Coordinates of C-alpha atoms in Angstrom, one line a residue:
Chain V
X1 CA 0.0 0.0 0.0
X2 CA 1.8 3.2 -1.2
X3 CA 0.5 6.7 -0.8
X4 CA 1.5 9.5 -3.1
X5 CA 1.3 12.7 -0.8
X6 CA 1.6 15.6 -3.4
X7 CA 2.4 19.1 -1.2
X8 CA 1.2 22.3 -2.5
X9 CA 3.4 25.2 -0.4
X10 CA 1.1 28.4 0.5
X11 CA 3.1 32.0 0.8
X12 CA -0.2 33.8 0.6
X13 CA -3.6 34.2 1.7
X14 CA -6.3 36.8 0.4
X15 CA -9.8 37.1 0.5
X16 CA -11.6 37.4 -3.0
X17 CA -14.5 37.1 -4.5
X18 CA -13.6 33.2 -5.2
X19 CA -11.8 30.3 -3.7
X20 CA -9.0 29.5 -5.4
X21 CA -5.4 27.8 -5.4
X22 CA -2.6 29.2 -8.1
X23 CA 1.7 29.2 -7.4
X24 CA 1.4 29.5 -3.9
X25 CA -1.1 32.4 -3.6
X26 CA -4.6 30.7 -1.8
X27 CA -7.5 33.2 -2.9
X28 CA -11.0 32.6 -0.1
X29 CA -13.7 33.5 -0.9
X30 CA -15.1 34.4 2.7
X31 CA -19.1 34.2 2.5
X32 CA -18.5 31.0 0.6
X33 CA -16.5 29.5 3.6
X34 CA -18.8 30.9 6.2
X35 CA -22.3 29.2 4.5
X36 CA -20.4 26.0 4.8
X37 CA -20.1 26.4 8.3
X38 CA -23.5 28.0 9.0
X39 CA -25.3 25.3 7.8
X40 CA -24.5 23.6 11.0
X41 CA -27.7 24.9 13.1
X42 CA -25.7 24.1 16.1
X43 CA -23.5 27.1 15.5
X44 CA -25.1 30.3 15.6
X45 CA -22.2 32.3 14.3
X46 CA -19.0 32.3 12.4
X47 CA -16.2 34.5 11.7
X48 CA -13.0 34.2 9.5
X49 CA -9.0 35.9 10.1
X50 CA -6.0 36.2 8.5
X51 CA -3.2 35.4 11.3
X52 CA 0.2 36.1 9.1
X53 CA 3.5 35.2 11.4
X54 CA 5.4 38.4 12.5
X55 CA 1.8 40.0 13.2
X56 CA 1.7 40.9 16.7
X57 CA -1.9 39.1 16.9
X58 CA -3.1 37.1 19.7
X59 CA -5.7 34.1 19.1
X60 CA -7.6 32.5 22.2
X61 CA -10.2 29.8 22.6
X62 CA -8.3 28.1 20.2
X63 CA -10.0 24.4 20.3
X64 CA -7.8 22.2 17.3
X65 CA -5.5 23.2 14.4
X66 CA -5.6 21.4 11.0
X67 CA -3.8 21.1 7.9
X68 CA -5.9 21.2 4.7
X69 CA -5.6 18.2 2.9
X70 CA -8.1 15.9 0.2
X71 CA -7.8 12.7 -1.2
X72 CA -8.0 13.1 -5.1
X73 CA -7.4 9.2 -5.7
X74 CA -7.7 5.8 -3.8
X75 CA -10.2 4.4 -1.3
X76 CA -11.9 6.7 1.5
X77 CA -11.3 10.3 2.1
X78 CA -9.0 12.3 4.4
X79 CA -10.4 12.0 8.2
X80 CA -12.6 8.9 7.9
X81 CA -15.3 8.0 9.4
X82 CA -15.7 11.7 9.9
X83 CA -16.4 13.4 6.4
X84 CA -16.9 10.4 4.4
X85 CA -17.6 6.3 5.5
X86 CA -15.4 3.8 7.4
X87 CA -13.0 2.8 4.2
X88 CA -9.3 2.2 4.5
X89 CA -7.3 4.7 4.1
X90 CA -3.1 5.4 3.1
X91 CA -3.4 4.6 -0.3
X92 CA -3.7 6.7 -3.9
X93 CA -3.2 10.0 -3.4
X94 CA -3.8 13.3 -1.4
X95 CA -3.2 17.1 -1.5
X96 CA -1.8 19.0 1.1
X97 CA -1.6 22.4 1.5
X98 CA 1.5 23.2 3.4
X99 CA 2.9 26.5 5.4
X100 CA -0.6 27.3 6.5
X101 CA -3.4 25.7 8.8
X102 CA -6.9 26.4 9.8
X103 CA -7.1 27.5 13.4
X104 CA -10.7 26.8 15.0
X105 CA -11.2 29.1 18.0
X106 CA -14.7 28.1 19.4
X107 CA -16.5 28.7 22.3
X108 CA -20.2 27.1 24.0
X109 CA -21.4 27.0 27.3
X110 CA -20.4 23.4 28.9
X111 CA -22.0 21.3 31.0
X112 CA -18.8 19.7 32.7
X113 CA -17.9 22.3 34.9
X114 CA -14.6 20.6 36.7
X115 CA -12.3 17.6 36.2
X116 CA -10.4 15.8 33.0
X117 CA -13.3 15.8 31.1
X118 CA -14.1 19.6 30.9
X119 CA -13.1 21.1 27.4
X120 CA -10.3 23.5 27.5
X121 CA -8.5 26.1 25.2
X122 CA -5.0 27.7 24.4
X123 CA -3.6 30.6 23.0
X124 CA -1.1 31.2 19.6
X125 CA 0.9 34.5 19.2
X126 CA 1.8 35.3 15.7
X127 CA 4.7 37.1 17.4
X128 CA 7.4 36.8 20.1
X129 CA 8.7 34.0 22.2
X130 CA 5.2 31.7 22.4
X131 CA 5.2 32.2 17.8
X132 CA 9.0 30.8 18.5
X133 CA 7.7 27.8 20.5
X134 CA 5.0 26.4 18.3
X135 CA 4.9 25.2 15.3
X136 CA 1.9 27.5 14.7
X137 CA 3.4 30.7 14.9
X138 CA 5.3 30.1 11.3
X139 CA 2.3 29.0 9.6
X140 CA -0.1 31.2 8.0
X141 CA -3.0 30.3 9.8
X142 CA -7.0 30.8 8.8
X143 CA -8.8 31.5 11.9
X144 CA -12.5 30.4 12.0
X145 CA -14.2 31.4 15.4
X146 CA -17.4 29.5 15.8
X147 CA -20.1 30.6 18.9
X148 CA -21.9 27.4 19.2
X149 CA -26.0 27.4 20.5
X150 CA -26.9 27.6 23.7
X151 CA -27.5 23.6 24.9
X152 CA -25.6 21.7 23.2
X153 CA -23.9 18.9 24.7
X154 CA -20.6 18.0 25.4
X155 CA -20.1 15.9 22.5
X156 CA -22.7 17.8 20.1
X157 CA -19.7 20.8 20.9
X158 CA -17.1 18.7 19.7
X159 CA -18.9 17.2 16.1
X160 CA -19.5 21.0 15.8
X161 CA -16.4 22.2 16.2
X162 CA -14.8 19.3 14.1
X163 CA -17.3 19.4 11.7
X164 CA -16.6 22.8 10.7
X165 CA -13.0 23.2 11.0
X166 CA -12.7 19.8 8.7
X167 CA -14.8 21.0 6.3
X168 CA -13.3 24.3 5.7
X169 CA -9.8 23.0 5.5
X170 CA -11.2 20.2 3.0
X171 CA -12.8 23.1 1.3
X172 CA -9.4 25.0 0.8
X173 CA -7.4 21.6 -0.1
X174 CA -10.3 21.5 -2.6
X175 CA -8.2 23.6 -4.8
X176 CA -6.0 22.2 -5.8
X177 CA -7.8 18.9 -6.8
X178 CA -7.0 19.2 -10.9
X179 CA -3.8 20.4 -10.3
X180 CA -1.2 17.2 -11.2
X181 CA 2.2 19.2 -10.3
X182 CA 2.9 19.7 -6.7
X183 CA 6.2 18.1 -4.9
X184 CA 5.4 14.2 -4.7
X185 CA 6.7 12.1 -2.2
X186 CA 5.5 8.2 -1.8
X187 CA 4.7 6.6 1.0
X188 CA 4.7 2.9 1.8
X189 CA 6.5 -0.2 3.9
X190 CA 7.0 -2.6 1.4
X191 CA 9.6 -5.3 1.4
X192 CA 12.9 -4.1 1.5
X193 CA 16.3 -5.3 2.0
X194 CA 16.0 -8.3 4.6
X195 CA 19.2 -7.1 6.5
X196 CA 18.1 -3.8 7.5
X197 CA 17.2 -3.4 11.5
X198 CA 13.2 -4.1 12.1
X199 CA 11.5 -1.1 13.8
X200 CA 8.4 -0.8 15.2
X201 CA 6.6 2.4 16.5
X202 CA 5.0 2.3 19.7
X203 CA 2.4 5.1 19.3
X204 CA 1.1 5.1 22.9
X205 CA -1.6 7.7 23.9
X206 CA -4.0 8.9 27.2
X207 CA -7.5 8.1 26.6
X208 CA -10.4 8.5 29.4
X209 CA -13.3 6.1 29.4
X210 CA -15.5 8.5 31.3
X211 CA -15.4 11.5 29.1
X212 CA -17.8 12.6 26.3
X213 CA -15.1 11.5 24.0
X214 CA -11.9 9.9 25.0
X215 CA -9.5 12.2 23.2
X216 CA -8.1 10.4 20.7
X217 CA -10.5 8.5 17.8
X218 CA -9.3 6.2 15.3
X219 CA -12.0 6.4 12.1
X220 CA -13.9 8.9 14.1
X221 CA -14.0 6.2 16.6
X222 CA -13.4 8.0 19.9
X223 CA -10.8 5.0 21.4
X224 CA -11.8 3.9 25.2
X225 CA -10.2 1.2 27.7
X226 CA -9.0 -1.4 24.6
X227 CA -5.6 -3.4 24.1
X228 CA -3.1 -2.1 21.2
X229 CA -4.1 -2.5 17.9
X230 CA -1.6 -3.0 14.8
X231 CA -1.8 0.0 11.7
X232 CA -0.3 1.1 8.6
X233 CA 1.9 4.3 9.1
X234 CA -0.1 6.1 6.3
X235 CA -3.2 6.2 8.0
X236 CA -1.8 8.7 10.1
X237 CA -1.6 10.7 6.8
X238 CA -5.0 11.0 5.5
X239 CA -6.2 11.7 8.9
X240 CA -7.1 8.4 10.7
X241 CA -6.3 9.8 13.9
X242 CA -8.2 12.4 15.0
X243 CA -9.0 14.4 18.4
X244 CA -11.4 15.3 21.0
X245 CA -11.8 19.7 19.7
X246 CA -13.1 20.5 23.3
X247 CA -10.2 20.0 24.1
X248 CA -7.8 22.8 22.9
X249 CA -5.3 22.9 25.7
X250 CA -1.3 22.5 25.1
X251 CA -0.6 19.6 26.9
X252 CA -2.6 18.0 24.5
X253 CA -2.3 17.5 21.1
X254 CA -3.7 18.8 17.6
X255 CA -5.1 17.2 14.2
X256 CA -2.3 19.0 12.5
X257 CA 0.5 17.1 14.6
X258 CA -0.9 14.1 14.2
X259 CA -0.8 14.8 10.4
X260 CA 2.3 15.9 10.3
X261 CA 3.7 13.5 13.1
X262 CA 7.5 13.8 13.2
X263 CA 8.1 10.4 14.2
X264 CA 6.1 8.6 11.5
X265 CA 7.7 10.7 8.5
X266 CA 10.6 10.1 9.7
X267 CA 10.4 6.5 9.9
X268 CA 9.0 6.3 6.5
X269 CA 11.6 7.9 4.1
X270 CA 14.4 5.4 6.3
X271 CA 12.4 2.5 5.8
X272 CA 14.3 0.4 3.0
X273 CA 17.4 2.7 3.9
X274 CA 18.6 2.4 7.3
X275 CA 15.6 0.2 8.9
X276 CA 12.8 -1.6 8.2
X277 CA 9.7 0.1 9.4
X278 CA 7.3 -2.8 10.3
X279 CA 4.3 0.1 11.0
X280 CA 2.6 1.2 14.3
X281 CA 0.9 -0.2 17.4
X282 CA -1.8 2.0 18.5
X283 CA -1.3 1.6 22.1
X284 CA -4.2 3.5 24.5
X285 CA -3.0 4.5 28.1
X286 CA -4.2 5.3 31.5
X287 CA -5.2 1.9 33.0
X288 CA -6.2 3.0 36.6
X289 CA -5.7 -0.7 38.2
X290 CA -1.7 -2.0 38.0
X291 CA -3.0 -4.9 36.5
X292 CA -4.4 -3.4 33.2
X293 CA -1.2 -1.3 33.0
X294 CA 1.1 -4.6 33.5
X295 CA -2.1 -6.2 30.5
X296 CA -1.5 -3.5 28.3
X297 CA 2.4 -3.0 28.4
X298 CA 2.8 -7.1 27.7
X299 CA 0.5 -7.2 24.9
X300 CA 2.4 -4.1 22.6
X301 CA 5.6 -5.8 23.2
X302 CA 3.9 -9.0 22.8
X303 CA 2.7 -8.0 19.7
X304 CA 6.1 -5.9 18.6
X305 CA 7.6 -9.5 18.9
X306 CA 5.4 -11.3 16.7
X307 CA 6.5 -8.6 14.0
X308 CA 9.8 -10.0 14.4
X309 CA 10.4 -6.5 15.6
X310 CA 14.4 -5.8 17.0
X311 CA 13.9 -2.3 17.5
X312 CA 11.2 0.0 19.0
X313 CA 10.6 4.0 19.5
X314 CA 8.1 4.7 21.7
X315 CA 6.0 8.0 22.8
X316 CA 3.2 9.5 24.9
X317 CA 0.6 12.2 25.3
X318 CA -0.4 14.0 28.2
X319 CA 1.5 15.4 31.3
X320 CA -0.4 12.5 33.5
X321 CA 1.4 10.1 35.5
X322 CA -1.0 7.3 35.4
X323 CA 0.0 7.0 31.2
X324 CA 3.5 7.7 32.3
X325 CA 3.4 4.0 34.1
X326 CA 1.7 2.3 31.8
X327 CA 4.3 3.6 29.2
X328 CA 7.5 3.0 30.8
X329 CA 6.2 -0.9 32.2
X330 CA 5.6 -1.2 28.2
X331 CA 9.5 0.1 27.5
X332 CA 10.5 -2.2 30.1
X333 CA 8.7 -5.3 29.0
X334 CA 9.7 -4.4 25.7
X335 CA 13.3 -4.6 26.7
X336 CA 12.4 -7.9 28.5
X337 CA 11.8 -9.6 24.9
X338 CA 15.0 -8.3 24.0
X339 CA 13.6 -5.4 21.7
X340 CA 16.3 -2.3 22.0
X341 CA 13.6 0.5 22.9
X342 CA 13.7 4.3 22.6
X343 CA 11.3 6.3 24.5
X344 CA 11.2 10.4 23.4
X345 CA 9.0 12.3 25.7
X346 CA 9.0 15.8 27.5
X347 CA 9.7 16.2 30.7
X348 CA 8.5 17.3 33.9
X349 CA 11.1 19.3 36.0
X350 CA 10.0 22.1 38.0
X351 CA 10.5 25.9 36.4
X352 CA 14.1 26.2 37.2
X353 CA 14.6 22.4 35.9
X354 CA 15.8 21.0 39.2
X355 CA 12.8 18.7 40.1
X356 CA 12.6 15.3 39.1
X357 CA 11.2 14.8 35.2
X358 CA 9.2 11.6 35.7
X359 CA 7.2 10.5 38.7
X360 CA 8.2 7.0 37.7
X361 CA 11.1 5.2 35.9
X362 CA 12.4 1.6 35.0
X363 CA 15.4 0.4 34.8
X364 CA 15.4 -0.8 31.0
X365 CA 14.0 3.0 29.9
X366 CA 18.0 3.5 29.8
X367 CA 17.9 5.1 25.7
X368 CA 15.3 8.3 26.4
X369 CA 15.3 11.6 23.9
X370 CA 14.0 14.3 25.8
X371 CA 12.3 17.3 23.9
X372 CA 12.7 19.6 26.6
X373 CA 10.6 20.4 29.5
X374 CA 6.5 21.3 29.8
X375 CA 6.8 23.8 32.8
X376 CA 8.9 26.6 31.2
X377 CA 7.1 29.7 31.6
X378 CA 6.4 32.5 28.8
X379 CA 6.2 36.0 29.0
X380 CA 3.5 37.0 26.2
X381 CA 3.8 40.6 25.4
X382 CA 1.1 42.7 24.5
X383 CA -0.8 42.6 21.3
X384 CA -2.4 44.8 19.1
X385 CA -4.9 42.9 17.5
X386 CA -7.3 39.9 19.2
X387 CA -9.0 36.8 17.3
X388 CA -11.5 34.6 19.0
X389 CA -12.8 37.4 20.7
X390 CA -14.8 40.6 21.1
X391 CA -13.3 43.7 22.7
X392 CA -12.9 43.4 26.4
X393 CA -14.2 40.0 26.9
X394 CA -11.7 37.4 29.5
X395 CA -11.1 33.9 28.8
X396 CA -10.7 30.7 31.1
X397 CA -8.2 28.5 29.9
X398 CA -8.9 25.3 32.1
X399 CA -12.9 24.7 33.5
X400 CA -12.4 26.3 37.1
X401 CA -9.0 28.4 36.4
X402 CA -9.3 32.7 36.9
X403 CA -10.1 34.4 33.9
X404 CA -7.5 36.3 32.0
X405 CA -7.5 39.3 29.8
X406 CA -6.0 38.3 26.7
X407 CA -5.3 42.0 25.8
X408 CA -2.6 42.2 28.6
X409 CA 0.8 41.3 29.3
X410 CA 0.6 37.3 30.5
X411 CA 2.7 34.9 32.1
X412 CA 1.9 31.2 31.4
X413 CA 3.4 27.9 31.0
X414 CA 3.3 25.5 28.0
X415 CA 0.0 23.9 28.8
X416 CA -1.7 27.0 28.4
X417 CA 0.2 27.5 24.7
X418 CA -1.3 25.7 21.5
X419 CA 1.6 23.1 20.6
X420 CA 4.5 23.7 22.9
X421 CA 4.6 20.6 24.4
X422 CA 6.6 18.6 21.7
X423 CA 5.3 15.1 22.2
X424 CA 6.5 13.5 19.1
X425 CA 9.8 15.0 18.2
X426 CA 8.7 17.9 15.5
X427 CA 8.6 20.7 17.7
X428 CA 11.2 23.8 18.1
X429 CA 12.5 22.7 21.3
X430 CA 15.8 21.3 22.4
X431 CA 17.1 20.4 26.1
X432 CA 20.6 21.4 27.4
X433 CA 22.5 20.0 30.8
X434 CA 23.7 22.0 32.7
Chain X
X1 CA 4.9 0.9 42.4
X2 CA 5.0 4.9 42.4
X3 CA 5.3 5.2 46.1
X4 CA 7.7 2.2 46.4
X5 CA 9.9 4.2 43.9
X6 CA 9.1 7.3 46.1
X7 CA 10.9 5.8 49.2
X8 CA 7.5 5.5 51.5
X9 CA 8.7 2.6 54.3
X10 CA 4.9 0.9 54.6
X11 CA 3.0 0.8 51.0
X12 CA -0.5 -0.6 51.0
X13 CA -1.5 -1.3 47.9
X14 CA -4.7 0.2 47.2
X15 CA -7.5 -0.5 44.0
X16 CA -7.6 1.5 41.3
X17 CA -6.5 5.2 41.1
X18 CA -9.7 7.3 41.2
X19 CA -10.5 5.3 44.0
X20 CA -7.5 4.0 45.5
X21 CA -9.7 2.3 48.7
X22 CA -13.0 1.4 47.2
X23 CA -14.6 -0.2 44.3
X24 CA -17.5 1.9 43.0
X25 CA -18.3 -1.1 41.0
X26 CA -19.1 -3.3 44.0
X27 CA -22.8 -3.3 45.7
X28 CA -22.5 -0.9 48.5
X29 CA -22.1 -3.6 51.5
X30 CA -19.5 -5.8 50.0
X31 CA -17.4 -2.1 48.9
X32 CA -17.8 -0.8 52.7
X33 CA -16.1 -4.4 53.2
X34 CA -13.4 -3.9 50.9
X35 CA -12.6 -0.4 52.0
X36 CA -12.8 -1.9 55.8
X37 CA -10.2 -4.8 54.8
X38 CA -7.5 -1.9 53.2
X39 CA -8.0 0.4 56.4
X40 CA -6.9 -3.0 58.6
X41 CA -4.1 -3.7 56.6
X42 CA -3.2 -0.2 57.0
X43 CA -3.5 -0.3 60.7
X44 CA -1.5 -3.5 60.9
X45 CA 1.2 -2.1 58.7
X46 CA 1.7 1.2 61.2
X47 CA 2.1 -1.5 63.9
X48 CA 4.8 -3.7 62.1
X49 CA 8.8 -2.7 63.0
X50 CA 10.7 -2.4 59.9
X51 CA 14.0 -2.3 58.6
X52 CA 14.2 -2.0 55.3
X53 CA 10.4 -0.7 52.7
X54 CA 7.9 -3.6 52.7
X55 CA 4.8 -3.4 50.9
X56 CA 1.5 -4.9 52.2
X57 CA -1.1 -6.8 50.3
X58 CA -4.9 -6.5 51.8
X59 CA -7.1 -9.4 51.4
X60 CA -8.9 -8.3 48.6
X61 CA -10.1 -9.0 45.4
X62 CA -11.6 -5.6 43.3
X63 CA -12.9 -5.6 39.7
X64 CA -10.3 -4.8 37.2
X65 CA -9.8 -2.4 34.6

């Protein structure tokens, strides 16, 4: 199964009277976009920016980010199970739109008040140190801020949210569907030479089981309490993975990382060259009993073995230290079947980096790759213009936290930042010792 | 295994984390019997002299998961 990912580089965005894609420059035509998204009767309005890097703009209730992307040949369509039915993806070929991304900044009144489960947002600055830490301070970003109806549910907030973030970025990806130039790349893990090191990627995530949705879906199919699962590394590509958009905070993680994950790429143009890539175990986290995190961490190595695998990377989501355990007895067993494992993760650490960066270790987890630390804390200057919201209004970045006024001077840590916390190795951090 | 790598001298080991000495999945009687069982073992284990970190096991058995 190859996939032919054909990348169409964006250096400019305008409004016009049309939608249209031509040597870089992506004309929108803004009413157009909006009566997509307003035909959702669960959003009772809709608004689009222009967020250009350098801009000293500040966006908030920022839910998800996404790269615009369409399948224009093979089986299914990009995301799955969400804009189109359950058929297999990673194959033929899909359009991406690169150096831009379509920021949804939403808001609704929720009805979980406290606790893991509550939604959450973040904040981007198109400018200074937070546009230096993320990824999404370089891209040209589309901003569509939604104000969902009074009454929805949980969940009904999140398909709305999705909904209409998905289908404008497939709307803008739409494009450049004719167009056959574009710089091509394929995708695939077929055989290779024999002699080349197996590797296996060890994709392990949080998910809850007593949340709305459990953060992370797989076809559009939110994943709960479940053993790994074996997939093909171009999935990831056309969007099988997907998120909870209640959930906007940056400890968690974004539809455009996990469509542009580091890791995978990565993995992909060696495979054939320096290893064998044999593909990816799904592995879902956050067992609350020792016994389903000692199940869980046996069955992916179990199942890495069974691949013949000699080699394994493994990651994580979510500062949470009941994933943390589950993860590192999986490195450990892992090691225990004789796999050599790599585990890259962020750290805790304390603010001047002198706590400890992991409430629990094991001995094999001796080959780790740190990208730096999730408790630095930013000084956000002041900006001159606001997206997300109106004029004077405050925003609540975590269900029970004080409300801050975005149009001031702020001091907050990663989790509060839209993709600072690098979990899968793509991100702009590094980590010194001193 | 997080408090034993902690240093704590006298770990009980509990359920499940969101409700380390209960099981909301129990009928209320036998879960009041369960929580009584880890509160003993807890009682015993400030009474035991030690030497070196030992970790003690209630009589239990909880629904996994």
């Amino acid at each position: 199964m190859n996939l032919e990912l054909a990348t169409y580089p964006v250096t400019k965005v305008q409004w016009s009277d049309r939608t249209a894609y031509r040597d870089g420059h992506l004309q929108i035509d803004k009413q157009e976009l909006l009566s997509i998204v307003l035909d959702d009767k669960k959003i009772v309005s809709a608004d689009l920016d222009i967020a250009l890097p350098g801009e000293e703009t500040r966006i908030v209730n920022v839910r998800d980010v996404v790269e615009p992307r369409i399948k224009v040949a093979g089986s299914g369509c990009v995301f799955p199970g969400i804009l189109g039915p359950v058929d297999a993806v990673g194959n033929g070929r899909t359009h991406r739109l690169s150096g831009m991304a379509v920021v949804v900044s939403a808001t609704y009144r929720p009805t979980i008040l406290s606790g893991t489960a509550a939604g959450n947002s973040s904040i981007i600055d198109m400018w200074g140190p937070l546009a230096r830490a993320t990824p999404f301070g370089s891209t040209i970003n589309v901003v569509l801020t939604i104000k969902l109806l009074d009454g929805v549910t949980e969940l009904e907030a999140h398909a709305a949210i999705q909904l209409a973030e998905f289908k404008v970025a497939r709307r803008l990806a739409e494009t450049t569907r004719e167009l056959a130039t574009g710089e091509t790349e394929v995708f695939g893990i077929g055989d290779v030479d024999p002699s080349l090191p197996r590797v296996v990627y060890i994709d392990s995530f949080l998910t809850n089981w007593h949340a709305p949705h459990s953060l992370v879906a797989y076809y559009g199919l939110p994943i709960r309490e479940s053993l790994p699962t074996y997939i093909h590394p171009n999935e990831y590509l056309d969007g099988a993975l997907t998120k909870d958009t209640r959930i906007g905070s940056g400890e968690y993680t974004y539809t455009w990382e996990w469509l542009n994950k580091g890791i995978v790429y990565r993995l992909l143009r060696e495979h054939g060259k320096r290893v064998n890539f044999l593909g990816v175990i799904l592995q879902r986290t956050r067992f609350e009993a020792e016994h389903g995190k000692q199940v869980t961490a046996l069955c992916a190595a179990q199942m890495a073995k069974l691949l013949k695998a000699e080699g394994a990377i493994v990651t994580r989501t979510v500062m949470s230290g009941a994933n943390l355990v589950d993860v590192m007895l999986t490195v450990q067993a892992c090691e225990q079947k004789g796999l050599k494992t790599v585990f890259l993760t962020p750290e805790w650490g304390g603010r001047d980096g002198t706590e400890p960066p992991f409430v629990f270790t094991v001995p094999e987890a001796d080959a780790i790759v740190s990208t730096g630390s999730t408790d630095r804390e930013y000084r956000l200057p002041v900006p001159k213009k606001l997206i997300g919201i109106n004029k004077g209004e405050l925003v609540q970045l975590y269900a029970g936290d004080q409300w801050l006024s975005p149009a001031d001077e702020l001091t907050l840590d990663d989790t509060c930042l839209t993709g600072t916390t690098d979990w899968w190795g793509a991100g702009k951090y590094t980590r010194v010792q001193y | 295994m997080v408090a034993i790598q902690l240093g704590a001298s006298r770990v009980v080991t509990g359920t499940k984390i969101p409700n380390p000495c209960g099981d909301v999945n129990l009928p209320p009687a036998d879960d009041r019997e369960l929580r009584r069982e880890i509160v003993k073992c807890a009682l015993e284990a400030l009474q035991t002299n030690l030497n070196s970190a030992r970790t003690f096991i209630p009589k239990i058995n909880f629904t996994s998961g």
